[in-house]
Amino acid sequence: MSAEMRPAERRWFDEAVARRAASSGASAAVIARRLEARLAAGEPLQYVLGTWSFRGHELRVDHRALIPRYETEQLVEHVLAAVRTGMRVLDVGTGSGAIAISLALEGPRLEVTGSDVDPRALALARENVRATGALVTLVRRSWFEGAEPESLDVVVANPPYVAASEWERLDPAVRVFEPRVALVPGPSGLEGPMAVIGGARVALRPGGWLFMEIGETQGERLVAEASAQGYGDVTVERDLAGRPRVLVARWPGATRAAS
């Protein structure tokens, strides 16, 4: 399995072996055989390495949360294009903390909070916040539970959006090793995105933004839902592969002045 790694992946693998050998006292050959066995069993390279780069930020990754993906880097890019200094941002379902950390490190002095209902994922996010030095507040809650009305300038989310019927068709590495709860919200796959649309409309200030990663077949349905709930400027942005990927919507009203 390791022979199939691309050159960059091989370099990362060798670096991980060297680090673990140095910290454990075991030989590099022994460490390499252990990691190669995990790869041969189908475990994703990111989990085997234990760290992964997201927008250039080195994050710890493991089975407590989804592996940060390139499509989600593009979600962050859309948020960064809209935010201004001092805005209050909530990353709903923060997982590893990748989105919240990136916004805190790259944005214009934003007030960033990441929330997650899973204590294990939240613990992983805390480890990444400490390691990166990002100014992110982390809270445990389900969706918008406890969020004050009209308290946020931006809501960003990569919610579960895989339909239960699609689960068995996913790559085995995803089904076996990544947390199902972070992928499948219910039978239709729309339950997660719908919860975000409905919760954000209460939590957003007038003029506030919603940015959400969605499934490539969900755009038309979610645009209609967001419009019906009162959002304006509702669009779906495509990823670099041309697939509908990011729902962007704005709650009507004047945006507050930047601090």
PDB file of C-alpha atoms in Angstrom:
ATOM      1  CA  MET A   1       0.000   0.000   0.000  1.00  0.00           C
ATOM      2  CA  SER A   2       2.769   2.458   0.897  1.00  0.00           C
ATOM      3  CA  ALA A   3       4.338   1.987  -2.549  1.00  0.00           C
ATOM      4  CA  GLU A   4       1.237   3.590  -4.054  1.00  0.00           C
ATOM      5  CA  MET A   5       1.801   6.869  -2.216  1.00  0.00           C
ATOM      6  CA  ARG A   6       2.540   9.962  -4.268  1.00  0.00           C
ATOM      7  CA  PRO A   7       5.966  11.558  -3.755  1.00  0.00           C
ATOM      8  CA  ALA A   8       4.613  14.229  -1.401  1.00  0.00           C
ATOM      9  CA  GLU A   9       2.713  11.609   0.600  1.00  0.00           C
ATOM     10  CA  ARG A  10       5.838   9.462   0.809  1.00  0.00           C
ATOM     11  CA  ARG A  11       7.762  12.461   2.152  1.00  0.00           C
ATOM     12  CA  TRP A  12       5.075  13.113   4.805  1.00  0.00           C
ATOM     13  CA  PHE A  13       5.053   9.431   5.701  1.00  0.00           C
ATOM     14  CA  ASP A  14       8.832   9.333   6.135  1.00  0.00           C
ATOM     15  CA  GLU A  15       8.726  12.495   8.256  1.00  0.00           C
ATOM     16  CA  ALA A  16       6.032  10.970  10.485  1.00  0.00           C
ATOM     17  CA  VAL A  17       8.113   7.818  10.903  1.00  0.00           C
ATOM     18  CA  ALA A  18      11.161   9.860  11.876  1.00  0.00           C
ATOM     19  CA  ARG A  19       9.223  11.925  14.427  1.00  0.00           C
ATOM     20  CA  ARG A  20       7.672   8.880  16.072  1.00  0.00           C
ATOM     21  CA  ALA A  21      10.956   7.015  16.147  1.00  0.00           C
ATOM     22  CA  ALA A  22      12.652   9.988  17.801  1.00  0.00           C
ATOM     23  CA  SER A  23       9.944  10.370  20.444  1.00  0.00           C
ATOM     24  CA  SER A  24       9.391   6.675  21.218  1.00  0.00           C
ATOM     25  CA  GLY A  25      12.853   5.195  21.036  1.00  0.00           C
ATOM     26  CA  ALA A  26      11.637   2.502  18.624  1.00  0.00           C
ATOM     27  CA  SER A  27      13.495   2.005  15.378  1.00  0.00           C
ATOM     28  CA  ALA A  28      12.300   3.756  12.232  1.00  0.00           C
ATOM     29  CA  ALA A  29      11.906   0.375  10.535  1.00  0.00           C
ATOM     30  CA  VAL A  30       9.540  -0.864  13.250  1.00  0.00           C
ATOM     31  CA  ILE A  31       7.493   2.342  13.164  1.00  0.00           C
ATOM     32  CA  ALA A  32       7.298   2.224   9.372  1.00  0.00           C
ATOM     33  CA  ARG A  33       6.023  -1.366   9.396  1.00  0.00           C
ATOM     34  CA  ARG A  34       3.307  -0.462  11.907  1.00  0.00           C
ATOM     35  CA  LEU A  35       2.118   2.500   9.862  1.00  0.00           C
ATOM     36  CA  GLU A  36       2.279   0.571   6.597  1.00  0.00           C
ATOM     37  CA  ALA A  37       0.108  -2.148   8.150  1.00  0.00           C
ATOM     38  CA  ARG A  38      -2.521   0.464   8.962  1.00  0.00           C
ATOM     39  CA  LEU A  39      -2.417   1.758   5.394  1.00  0.00           C
ATOM     40  CA  ALA A  40      -2.700  -1.797   4.065  1.00  0.00           C
ATOM     41  CA  ALA A  41      -5.844  -2.249   6.186  1.00  0.00           C
ATOM     42  CA  GLY A  42      -7.401   0.705   4.355  1.00  0.00           C
ATOM     43  CA  GLU A  43      -6.996   3.393   7.009  1.00  0.00           C
ATOM     44  CA  PRO A  44      -6.734   6.872   5.457  1.00  0.00           C
ATOM     45  CA  LEU A  45      -3.232   8.291   5.192  1.00  0.00           C
ATOM     46  CA  GLN A  46      -4.272  11.375   7.163  1.00  0.00           C
ATOM     47  CA  TYR A  47      -5.195   9.305  10.227  1.00  0.00           C
ATOM     48  CA  VAL A  48      -2.072   7.202   9.908  1.00  0.00           C
ATOM     49  CA  LEU A  49       0.126  10.308   9.802  1.00  0.00           C
ATOM     50  CA  GLY A  50      -1.830  11.901  12.652  1.00  0.00           C
ATOM     51  CA  THR A  51      -1.541  15.404  11.214  1.00  0.00           C
ATOM     52  CA  TRP A  52      -2.738  17.104   8.051  1.00  0.00           C
ATOM     53  CA  SER A  53      -2.360  20.526   6.492  1.00  0.00           C
ATOM     54  CA  PHE A  54      -5.486  22.643   6.019  1.00  0.00           C
ATOM     55  CA  ARG A  55      -4.839  25.948   4.268  1.00  0.00           C
ATOM     56  CA  GLY A  56      -1.235  25.649   5.408  1.00  0.00           C
ATOM     57  CA  HIS A  57      -2.146  25.114   9.068  1.00  0.00           C
ATOM     58  CA  GLU A  58      -0.825  21.863  10.503  1.00  0.00           C
ATOM     59  CA  LEU A  59      -3.662  20.171  12.378  1.00  0.00           C
ATOM     60  CA  ARG A  60      -3.922  17.002  14.378  1.00  0.00           C
ATOM     61  CA  VAL A  61      -6.395  14.587  12.791  1.00  0.00           C
ATOM     62  CA  ASP A  62      -7.760  11.328  14.134  1.00  0.00           C
ATOM     63  CA  HIS A  63     -10.943   9.271  14.354  1.00  0.00           C
ATOM     64  CA  ARG A  64     -12.687  11.822  16.569  1.00  0.00           C
ATOM     65  CA  ALA A  65     -13.531  14.050  13.599  1.00  0.00           C
ATOM     66  CA  LEU A  66     -13.685  14.117   9.816  1.00  0.00           C
ATOM     67  CA  ILE A  67     -10.509  14.569   7.825  1.00  0.00           C
ATOM     68  CA  PRO A  68     -10.351  18.218   6.649  1.00  0.00           C
ATOM     69  CA  ARG A  69     -10.808  18.298   2.879  1.00  0.00           C
ATOM     70  CA  TYR A  70      -9.846  20.659   0.093  1.00  0.00           C
ATOM     71  CA  GLU A  71     -13.495  21.480  -0.705  1.00  0.00           C
ATOM     72  CA  THR A  72     -13.791  22.910   2.792  1.00  0.00           C
ATOM     73  CA  GLU A  73     -10.723  25.095   2.215  1.00  0.00           C
ATOM     74  CA  GLN A  74     -12.768  26.735  -0.537  1.00  0.00           C
ATOM     75  CA  LEU A  75     -15.635  27.286   1.913  1.00  0.00           C
ATOM     76  CA  VAL A  76     -13.220  29.256   4.100  1.00  0.00           C
ATOM     77  CA  GLU A  77     -12.115  31.260   1.068  1.00  0.00           C
ATOM     78  CA  HIS A  78     -15.691  32.451   0.485  1.00  0.00           C
ATOM     79  CA  VAL A  79     -16.020  33.515   4.118  1.00  0.00           C
ATOM     80  CA  LEU A  80     -12.734  35.424   4.100  1.00  0.00           C
ATOM     81  CA  ALA A  81     -13.861  37.374   1.040  1.00  0.00           C
ATOM     82  CA  ALA A  82     -16.890  38.723   2.951  1.00  0.00           C
ATOM     83  CA  VAL A  83     -15.780  39.312   6.548  1.00  0.00           C
ATOM     84  CA  ARG A  84     -14.547  42.547   8.101  1.00  0.00           C
ATOM     85  CA  THR A  85     -12.707  43.435  11.282  1.00  0.00           C
ATOM     86  CA  GLY A  86     -14.527  42.641  14.496  1.00  0.00           C
ATOM     87  CA  MET A  87     -17.258  40.443  13.059  1.00  0.00           C
ATOM     88  CA  ARG A  88     -18.653  37.685  15.289  1.00  0.00           C
ATOM     89  CA  VAL A  89     -18.403  34.307  13.565  1.00  0.00           C
ATOM     90  CA  LEU A  90     -19.804  30.929  14.587  1.00  0.00           C
ATOM     91  CA  ASP A  91     -18.472  27.708  13.059  1.00  0.00           C
ATOM     92  CA  VAL A  92     -21.282  25.206  13.655  1.00  0.00           C
ATOM     93  CA  GLY A  93     -20.100  21.603  14.051  1.00  0.00           C
ATOM     94  CA  THR A  94     -16.447  22.573  14.199  1.00  0.00           C
ATOM     95  CA  GLY A  95     -15.047  19.014  14.275  1.00  0.00           C
ATOM     96  CA  SER A  96     -11.243  19.280  14.211  1.00  0.00           C
ATOM     97  CA  GLY A  97     -11.550  23.066  14.369  1.00  0.00           C
ATOM     98  CA  ALA A  98     -10.121  23.505  10.874  1.00  0.00           C
ATOM     99  CA  ILE A  99     -12.595  26.168   9.709  1.00  0.00           C
ATOM    100  CA  ALA A 100     -12.623  28.188  12.940  1.00  0.00           C
ATOM    101  CA  ILE A 101      -8.837  28.100  13.259  1.00  0.00           C
ATOM    102  CA  SER A 102      -8.308  29.190   9.655  1.00  0.00           C
ATOM    103  CA  LEU A 103     -10.708  32.114  10.023  1.00  0.00           C
ATOM    104  CA  ALA A 104      -9.105  33.206  13.295  1.00  0.00           C
ATOM    105  CA  LEU A 105      -5.583  33.039  11.856  1.00  0.00           C
ATOM    106  CA  GLU A 106      -6.326  34.493   8.433  1.00  0.00           C
ATOM    107  CA  GLY A 107      -9.262  36.829   9.014  1.00  0.00           C
ATOM    108  CA  PRO A 108      -9.201  40.500  10.049  1.00  0.00           C
ATOM    109  CA  ARG A 109      -9.320  40.119  13.862  1.00  0.00           C
ATOM    110  CA  LEU A 110     -12.560  38.203  13.933  1.00  0.00           C
ATOM    111  CA  GLU A 111     -14.346  37.006  17.068  1.00  0.00           C
ATOM    112  CA  VAL A 112     -14.554  33.293  16.274  1.00  0.00           C
ATOM    113  CA  THR A 113     -16.472  30.590  18.137  1.00  0.00           C
ATOM    114  CA  GLY A 114     -16.551  26.921  17.213  1.00  0.00           C
ATOM    115  CA  SER A 115     -19.309  24.651  18.487  1.00  0.00           C
ATOM    116  CA  ASP A 116     -19.805  20.897  18.439  1.00  0.00           C
ATOM    117  CA  VAL A 117     -22.136  18.499  20.210  1.00  0.00           C
ATOM    118  CA  ASP A 118     -19.537  15.687  20.258  1.00  0.00           C
ATOM    119  CA  PRO A 119     -17.173  16.034  23.247  1.00  0.00           C
ATOM    120  CA  ARG A 120     -14.531  13.932  21.518  1.00  0.00           C
ATOM    121  CA  ALA A 121     -14.454  16.186  18.467  1.00  0.00           C
ATOM    122  CA  LEU A 122     -14.402  19.230  20.716  1.00  0.00           C
ATOM    123  CA  ALA A 123     -11.401  17.849  22.592  1.00  0.00           C
ATOM    124  CA  LEU A 124      -9.574  17.441  19.277  1.00  0.00           C
ATOM    125  CA  ALA A 125     -10.463  21.011  18.296  1.00  0.00           C
ATOM    126  CA  ARG A 126      -9.065  22.248  21.625  1.00  0.00           C
ATOM    127  CA  GLU A 127      -5.787  20.470  20.935  1.00  0.00           C
ATOM    128  CA  ASN A 128      -5.565  22.151  17.539  1.00  0.00           C
ATOM    129  CA  VAL A 129      -6.471  25.583  18.904  1.00  0.00           C
ATOM    130  CA  ARG A 130      -3.695  25.295  21.493  1.00  0.00           C
ATOM    131  CA  ALA A 131      -1.171  24.034  18.955  1.00  0.00           C
ATOM    132  CA  THR A 132      -1.871  26.770  16.406  1.00  0.00           C
ATOM    133  CA  GLY A 133      -2.349  29.626  18.863  1.00  0.00           C
ATOM    134  CA  ALA A 134      -5.611  30.616  17.163  1.00  0.00           C
ATOM    135  CA  LEU A 135      -7.970  32.849  19.155  1.00  0.00           C
ATOM    136  CA  VAL A 136     -11.038  30.613  19.047  1.00  0.00           C
ATOM    137  CA  THR A 137     -13.672  30.051  21.726  1.00  0.00           C
ATOM    138  CA  LEU A 138     -14.981  26.480  21.787  1.00  0.00           C
ATOM    139  CA  VAL A 139     -18.356  25.496  23.208  1.00  0.00           C
ATOM    140  CA  ARG A 140     -20.273  22.239  23.421  1.00  0.00           C
ATOM    141  CA  ARG A 141     -23.801  22.517  22.082  1.00  0.00           C
ATOM    142  CA  SER A 142     -26.164  21.086  19.505  1.00  0.00           C
ATOM    143  CA  TRP A 143     -26.631  23.322  16.479  1.00  0.00           C
ATOM    144  CA  PHE A 144     -27.689  26.794  17.765  1.00  0.00           C
ATOM    145  CA  GLU A 145     -28.671  25.738  21.257  1.00  0.00           C
ATOM    146  CA  GLY A 146     -28.074  28.678  23.585  1.00  0.00           C
ATOM    147  CA  ALA A 147     -27.112  31.125  20.837  1.00  0.00           C
ATOM    148  CA  GLU A 148     -28.527  34.603  21.396  1.00  0.00           C
ATOM    149  CA  PRO A 149     -30.895  35.994  18.741  1.00  0.00           C
ATOM    150  CA  GLU A 150     -29.290  38.462  16.330  1.00  0.00           C
ATOM    151  CA  SER A 151     -25.865  37.986  17.913  1.00  0.00           C
ATOM    152  CA  LEU A 152     -23.783  36.838  14.927  1.00  0.00           C
ATOM    153  CA  ASP A 153     -22.425  38.459  11.797  1.00  0.00           C
ATOM    154  CA  VAL A 154     -21.453  35.198  10.113  1.00  0.00           C
ATOM    155  CA  VAL A 155     -22.489  31.572  10.426  1.00  0.00           C
ATOM    156  CA  VAL A 156     -20.289  29.034   8.668  1.00  0.00           C
ATOM    157  CA  ALA A 157     -20.924  25.307   8.657  1.00  0.00           C
ATOM    158  CA  ASN A 158     -19.872  22.056   7.073  1.00  0.00           C
ATOM    159  CA  PRO A 159     -22.768  20.008   8.440  1.00  0.00           C
ATOM    160  CA  PRO A 160     -23.485  16.319   7.876  1.00  0.00           C
ATOM    161  CA  TYR A 161     -25.219  16.122   4.491  1.00  0.00           C
ATOM    162  CA  VAL A 162     -24.909  12.515   3.270  1.00  0.00           C
ATOM    163  CA  ALA A 163     -28.217  10.650   2.858  1.00  0.00           C
ATOM    164  CA  ALA A 164     -28.549   7.346   4.710  1.00  0.00           C
ATOM    165  CA  SER A 165     -29.039   5.598   1.355  1.00  0.00           C
ATOM    166  CA  GLU A 166     -25.702   6.992   0.120  1.00  0.00           C
ATOM    167  CA  TRP A 167     -23.724   5.750   3.093  1.00  0.00           C
ATOM    168  CA  GLU A 168     -23.067   2.263   1.752  1.00  0.00           C
ATOM    169  CA  ARG A 169     -21.802   3.708  -1.543  1.00  0.00           C
ATOM    170  CA  LEU A 170     -19.103   5.809   0.089  1.00  0.00           C
ATOM    171  CA  ASP A 171     -15.458   4.809  -0.099  1.00  0.00           C
ATOM    172  CA  PRO A 172     -14.821   2.018   2.439  1.00  0.00           C
ATOM    173  CA  ALA A 173     -12.070   4.115   4.031  1.00  0.00           C
ATOM    174  CA  VAL A 174     -14.680   6.747   4.842  1.00  0.00           C
ATOM    175  CA  ARG A 175     -17.331   4.293   6.095  1.00  0.00           C
ATOM    176  CA  VAL A 176     -14.964   2.284   8.268  1.00  0.00           C
ATOM    177  CA  PHE A 177     -12.750   4.978   9.736  1.00  0.00           C
ATOM    178  CA  GLU A 178     -14.509   8.368   9.726  1.00  0.00           C
ATOM    179  CA  PRO A 179     -17.321   9.167  12.195  1.00  0.00           C
ATOM    180  CA  ARG A 180     -20.725   8.442  10.659  1.00  0.00           C
ATOM    181  CA  VAL A 181     -22.427  11.032  12.854  1.00  0.00           C
ATOM    182  CA  ALA A 182     -20.388  13.757  11.139  1.00  0.00           C
ATOM    183  CA  LEU A 183     -21.526  12.594   7.699  1.00  0.00           C
ATOM    184  CA  VAL A 184     -25.122  11.326   7.898  1.00  0.00           C
ATOM    185  CA  PRO A 185     -27.695  13.569   9.628  1.00  0.00           C
ATOM    186  CA  GLY A 186     -30.730  11.461   8.749  1.00  0.00           C
ATOM    187  CA  PRO A 187     -32.548   9.633   5.954  1.00  0.00           C
ATOM    188  CA  SER A 188     -32.485  12.417   3.366  1.00  0.00           C
ATOM    189  CA  GLY A 189     -29.143  14.054   4.150  1.00  0.00           C
ATOM    190  CA  LEU A 190     -30.949  17.401   4.229  1.00  0.00           C
ATOM    191  CA  GLU A 191     -31.596  17.336   7.966  1.00  0.00           C
ATOM    192  CA  GLY A 192     -28.223  18.918   8.791  1.00  0.00           C
ATOM    193  CA  PRO A 193     -28.311  21.730   6.215  1.00  0.00           C
ATOM    194  CA  MET A 194     -31.960  22.479   7.090  1.00  0.00           C
ATOM    195  CA  ALA A 195     -31.067  22.788  10.783  1.00  0.00           C
ATOM    196  CA  VAL A 196     -28.325  25.265   9.924  1.00  0.00           C
ATOM    197  CA  ILE A 197     -30.594  27.367   7.702  1.00  0.00           C
ATOM    198  CA  GLY A 198     -33.322  27.468  10.329  1.00  0.00           C
ATOM    199  CA  GLY A 199     -31.005  28.180  13.259  1.00  0.00           C
ATOM    200  CA  ALA A 200     -28.886  30.780  11.527  1.00  0.00           C
ATOM    201  CA  ARG A 201     -31.887  32.900  10.583  1.00  0.00           C
ATOM    202  CA  VAL A 202     -32.530  33.498  14.300  1.00  0.00           C
ATOM    203  CA  ALA A 203     -28.891  33.948  15.349  1.00  0.00           C
ATOM    204  CA  LEU A 204     -27.790  36.270  12.530  1.00  0.00           C
ATOM    205  CA  ARG A 205     -27.879  40.024  12.826  1.00  0.00           C
ATOM    206  CA  PRO A 206     -29.512  42.003  10.003  1.00  0.00           C
ATOM    207  CA  GLY A 207     -27.178  41.811   7.034  1.00  0.00           C
ATOM    208  CA  GLY A 208     -25.435  38.740   8.427  1.00  0.00           C
ATOM    209  CA  TRP A 209     -24.020  35.990   6.217  1.00  0.00           C
ATOM    210  CA  LEU A 210     -24.539  32.243   6.049  1.00  0.00           C
ATOM    211  CA  PHE A 211     -21.891  30.088   4.346  1.00  0.00           C
ATOM    212  CA  MET A 212     -22.455  26.329   4.233  1.00  0.00           C
ATOM    213  CA  GLU A 213     -20.867  23.381   2.460  1.00  0.00           C
ATOM    214  CA  ILE A 214     -23.529  21.175   0.859  1.00  0.00           C
ATOM    215  CA  GLY A 215     -23.899  18.010  -1.193  1.00  0.00           C
ATOM    216  CA  GLU A 216     -23.598  18.494  -4.934  1.00  0.00           C
ATOM    217  CA  THR A 217     -27.231  17.467  -5.573  1.00  0.00           C
ATOM    218  CA  GLN A 218     -28.732  19.627  -2.807  1.00  0.00           C
ATOM    219  CA  GLY A 219     -28.289  23.129  -4.165  1.00  0.00           C
ATOM    220  CA  GLU A 220     -31.676  23.708  -5.758  1.00  0.00           C
ATOM    221  CA  ARG A 221     -33.586  22.368  -2.755  1.00  0.00           C
ATOM    222  CA  LEU A 222     -31.572  24.380  -0.233  1.00  0.00           C
ATOM    223  CA  VAL A 223     -31.708  27.601  -2.234  1.00  0.00           C
ATOM    224  CA  ALA A 224     -35.497  27.271  -2.272  1.00  0.00           C
ATOM    225  CA  GLU A 225     -35.565  26.583   1.469  1.00  0.00           C
ATOM    226  CA  ALA A 226     -33.318  29.515   2.362  1.00  0.00           C
ATOM    227  CA  SER A 227     -35.336  31.851   0.147  1.00  0.00           C
ATOM    228  CA  ALA A 228     -38.606  30.635   1.664  1.00  0.00           C
ATOM    229  CA  GLN A 229     -37.236  31.319   5.164  1.00  0.00           C
ATOM    230  CA  GLY A 230     -36.493  34.922   4.271  1.00  0.00           C
ATOM    231  CA  TYR A 231     -32.838  34.971   3.238  1.00  0.00           C
ATOM    232  CA  GLY A 232     -31.780  37.147   0.335  1.00  0.00           C
ATOM    233  CA  ASP A 233     -28.899  36.964  -2.153  1.00  0.00           C
ATOM    234  CA  VAL A 234     -29.032  33.162  -2.030  1.00  0.00           C
ATOM    235  CA  THR A 235     -26.540  31.499  -4.356  1.00  0.00           C
ATOM    236  CA  VAL A 236     -24.608  28.275  -4.670  1.00  0.00           C
ATOM    237  CA  GLU A 237     -20.911  28.539  -5.507  1.00  0.00           C
ATOM    238  CA  ARG A 238     -19.141  25.750  -7.372  1.00  0.00           C
ATOM    239  CA  ASP A 239     -15.937  24.048  -6.302  1.00  0.00           C
ATOM    240  CA  LEU A 240     -12.866  23.752  -8.528  1.00  0.00           C
ATOM    241  CA  ALA A 241     -14.295  20.574 -10.038  1.00  0.00           C
ATOM    242  CA  GLY A 242     -17.413  22.498 -11.099  1.00  0.00           C
ATOM    243  CA  ARG A 243     -19.727  20.881  -8.543  1.00  0.00           C
ATOM    244  CA  PRO A 244     -22.273  22.946  -6.582  1.00  0.00           C
ATOM    245  CA  ARG A 245     -20.638  23.059  -3.175  1.00  0.00           C
ATOM    246  CA  VAL A 246     -21.150  26.209  -1.045  1.00  0.00           C
ATOM    247  CA  LEU A 247     -24.484  27.797  -0.195  1.00  0.00           C
ATOM    248  CA  VAL A 248     -24.169  31.542   0.395  1.00  0.00           C
ATOM    249  CA  ALA A 249     -27.103  33.525   1.796  1.00  0.00           C
ATOM    250  CA  ARG A 250     -27.635  36.824   3.557  1.00  0.00           C
ATOM    251  CA  TRP A 251     -30.167  37.756   6.197  1.00  0.00           C
ATOM    252  CA  PRO A 252     -31.879  40.986   5.110  1.00  0.00           C
ATOM    253  CA  GLY A 253     -31.117  44.307   6.750  1.00  0.00           C
ATOM    254  CA  ALA A 254     -28.240  46.691   7.266  1.00  0.00           C
ATOM    255  CA  THR A 255     -24.901  45.256   8.344  1.00  0.00           C
ATOM    256  CA  ARG A 256     -23.509  46.739  11.534  1.00  0.00           C
ATOM    257  CA  ALA A 257     -20.495  48.992  11.271  1.00  0.00           C
ATOM    258  CA  ALA A 258     -17.140  47.295  11.726  1.00  0.00           C
ATOM    259  CA  SER A 259     -15.414  47.915  15.046  1.00  0.00           C
TER     260      SER A 259
END
